[in-house]
Structure formats: structure tokens, C-alpha cells
Amino acid sequence: CPGKVFRTDALDATHTPVFHQVEGLAVDKGITMANLKGTLDAFARAMFGPEATTRLRPSFFPFTEPSAEMDLWFPQKKGGAGWIEWGGCGMVNPNVLRACGIDPEVYSGFAFGMGLERTLMLRHGISDMRDIVEGDARFSSQFGTTSLGRGL
């Protein structure tokens, strides 16, 4: 489900205090980190093509255990090619399952959240997130609209 996220991040080329995120959650018997990685890799290939290159880095999020950040290789990054964080993910913390009335001895799950502005950056070779969020019609008109929220 997509929605707005509010954080205390400073505005720079790859961060903004308000951004949009799409989240996913899967809970069933036998779900593993391999299922999460496979799902995210399939999502990346669907969004960016069959050559999309990803990696997971260990991280911490209170509702997942273990937690990771997924990075994508970004050839147009300022200063040359490099990895850019696409989103956070992990296995649903057993305490979260328990709080929802789900037995973590029987069920497991994964969760992820991917930033839509970062997705636009990666998909369209945009090197600075501020170009997306500052609302400059000269920038957004190249996408067939004066608002990146429509017409993509």
C-alpha cells in the first residue's frame, strides 16, 4: 500500500523529510529470508529490467528481525556509479506476529518498504531527489505532466 512518510531527514540529493513509500507484507507458514530476497529481486527486475543488480545490507528496524536495507546499483549517481538505498526490509519480528494473534512458532513473514521517489530516480536516471520534490515545472514537464504524481 502506498503512502506518505514523514521523517527528520535533511533535504539532500538522496533524502527528503517527506516522501512516498510502498509497503509489502507476507505472512504464511515457512516464509524465509530467501523468499523476501527473491520477491524484492523480482520487483527490481520488473521495475528496472532484467539486469537490475541488488544487494542486502544488515540494518535495524524495530518491527523486523533480522532487518536489511536493499540497495540497487545506480549508474547515474553524482560522482559516478554507485549503490543507492532503495528501501528497508526484514523478517517480521515474532513479537509483532504474537501481538496480532499469530503464532510465530507456526507462521513467519517478511515486510518491506520502498521509496517511490528513489524508484523514480533509479528508473529515470535522476541524480538528485530535490528535482522531484521541489515542483519545478521545467523538470517535471519532461515526464509529460507538471506533476510527477500523474502521467507516469
PDB file of N, CA and C in Angstrom, residues 9 11 31 48 53 68 72 74-75 77 80-81 85 89-90 109 118 123 130 139 145:
ATOM      1  N   ASP A   9      14.790  13.550   8.314  1.00  0.00           N
ATOM      2  CA  ASP A   9      15.913  13.628   7.377  1.00  0.00           C
ATOM      3  C   ASP A   9      16.078  15.050   6.845  1.00  0.00           C
ATOM      4  N   LEU A  11      17.079  17.576   3.783  1.00  0.00           N
ATOM      5  CA  LEU A  11      16.934  17.502   2.334  1.00  0.00           C
ATOM      6  C   LEU A  11      18.310  17.531   1.677  1.00  0.00           C
ATOM      7  N   ILE A  31       7.771 -19.062   5.489  1.00  0.00           N
ATOM      8  CA  ILE A  31       8.380 -17.938   4.771  1.00  0.00           C
ATOM      9  C   ILE A  31       9.771 -17.665   5.344  1.00  0.00           C
ATOM     10  N   PHE A  48      13.067  -2.238 -13.215  1.00  0.00           N
ATOM     11  CA  PHE A  48      14.276  -1.682 -13.824  1.00  0.00           C
ATOM     12  C   PHE A  48      14.879  -2.542 -14.922  1.00  0.00           C
ATOM     13  N   THR A  53      20.671  -4.947 -10.568  1.00  0.00           N
ATOM     14  CA  THR A  53      21.613  -5.529  -9.613  1.00  0.00           C
ATOM     15  C   THR A  53      21.262  -5.033  -8.218  1.00  0.00           C
ATOM     16  N   ALA A  68      17.211  -5.584   7.030  1.00  0.00           N
ATOM     17  CA  ALA A  68      18.198  -5.252   5.997  1.00  0.00           C
ATOM     18  C   ALA A  68      17.744  -4.018   5.235  1.00  0.00           C
ATOM     19  N   LEU A  72      20.309  -0.775  -4.779  1.00  0.00           N
ATOM     20  CA  LEU A  72      20.359  -1.021  -6.219  1.00  0.00           C
ATOM     21  C   LEU A  72      21.566  -0.294  -6.791  1.00  0.00           C
ATOM     22  N   PHE A  74      23.309   2.057  -9.150  1.00  0.00           N
ATOM     23  CA  PHE A  74      22.794   3.266  -9.781  1.00  0.00           C
ATOM     24  C   PHE A  74      23.897   3.899 -10.614  1.00  0.00           C
ATOM     25  N   PRO A  75      23.871   3.736 -11.955  1.00  0.00           N
ATOM     26  CA  PRO A  75      24.962   4.225 -12.796  1.00  0.00           C
ATOM     27  C   PRO A  75      25.046   5.746 -12.910  1.00  0.00           C
ATOM     28  N   LYS A  77      24.658   8.065 -10.416  1.00  0.00           N
ATOM     29  CA  LYS A  77      24.848   8.734  -9.130  1.00  0.00           C
ATOM     30  C   LYS A  77      25.872   9.861  -9.265  1.00  0.00           C
ATOM     31  N   GLY A  80      29.745   9.595 -10.061  1.00  0.00           N
ATOM     32  CA  GLY A  80      29.972   8.299 -10.696  1.00  0.00           C
ATOM     33  C   GLY A  80      28.961   7.269 -10.247  1.00  0.00           C
ATOM     34  N   ALA A  81      29.110   6.076 -10.750  1.00  0.00           N
ATOM     35  CA  ALA A  81      28.186   4.991 -10.428  1.00  0.00           C
ATOM     36  C   ALA A  81      28.343   4.585  -8.966  1.00  0.00           C
ATOM     37  N   GLU A  85      20.408   3.256  -1.669  1.00  0.00           N
ATOM     38  CA  GLU A  85      19.412   2.533  -0.876  1.00  0.00           C
ATOM     39  C   GLU A  85      18.051   2.678  -1.538  1.00  0.00           C
ATOM     40  N   CYS A  89      13.779  -3.636   4.758  1.00  0.00           N
ATOM     41  CA  CYS A  89      13.051  -4.896   4.721  1.00  0.00           C
ATOM     42  C   CYS A  89      13.514  -5.793   5.863  1.00  0.00           C
ATOM     43  N   GLY A  90      12.829  -6.891   6.024  1.00  0.00           N
ATOM     44  CA  GLY A  90      13.246  -7.871   7.013  1.00  0.00           C
ATOM     45  C   GLY A  90      12.158  -8.888   7.293  1.00  0.00           C
ATOM     46  N   GLY A 109       6.958 -14.297   8.457  1.00  0.00           N
ATOM     47  CA  GLY A 109       6.612 -13.360   7.397  1.00  0.00           C
ATOM     48  C   GLY A 109       7.735 -12.402   7.108  1.00  0.00           C
ATOM     49  N   ARG A 118      12.798   7.402  -4.788  1.00  0.00           N
ATOM     50  CA  ARG A 118      14.033   6.696  -5.167  1.00  0.00           C
ATOM     51  C   ARG A 118      13.785   5.791  -6.369  1.00  0.00           C
ATOM     52  N   ARG A 123      14.720   4.634 -11.978  1.00  0.00           N
ATOM     53  CA  ARG A 123      14.079   4.289 -13.243  1.00  0.00           C
ATOM     54  C   ARG A 123      14.357   5.313 -14.346  1.00  0.00           C
ATOM     55  N   ARG A 130      15.880  16.179  -4.963  1.00  0.00           N
ATOM     56  CA  ARG A 130      15.294  17.519  -4.843  1.00  0.00           C
ATOM     57  C   ARG A 130      14.618  17.947  -6.137  1.00  0.00           C
ATOM     58  N   PHE A 139      11.344  20.788 -14.859  1.00  0.00           N
ATOM     59  CA  PHE A 139      11.842  19.432 -14.648  1.00  0.00           C
ATOM     60  C   PHE A 139      10.740  18.404 -14.899  1.00  0.00           C
ATOM     61  N   THR A 145       3.895  15.742 -17.804  1.00  0.00           N
ATOM     62  CA  THR A 145       2.972  16.332 -16.839  1.00  0.00           C
ATOM     63  C   THR A 145       3.725  17.392 -16.051  1.00  0.00           C
TER      64      THR A 145
END
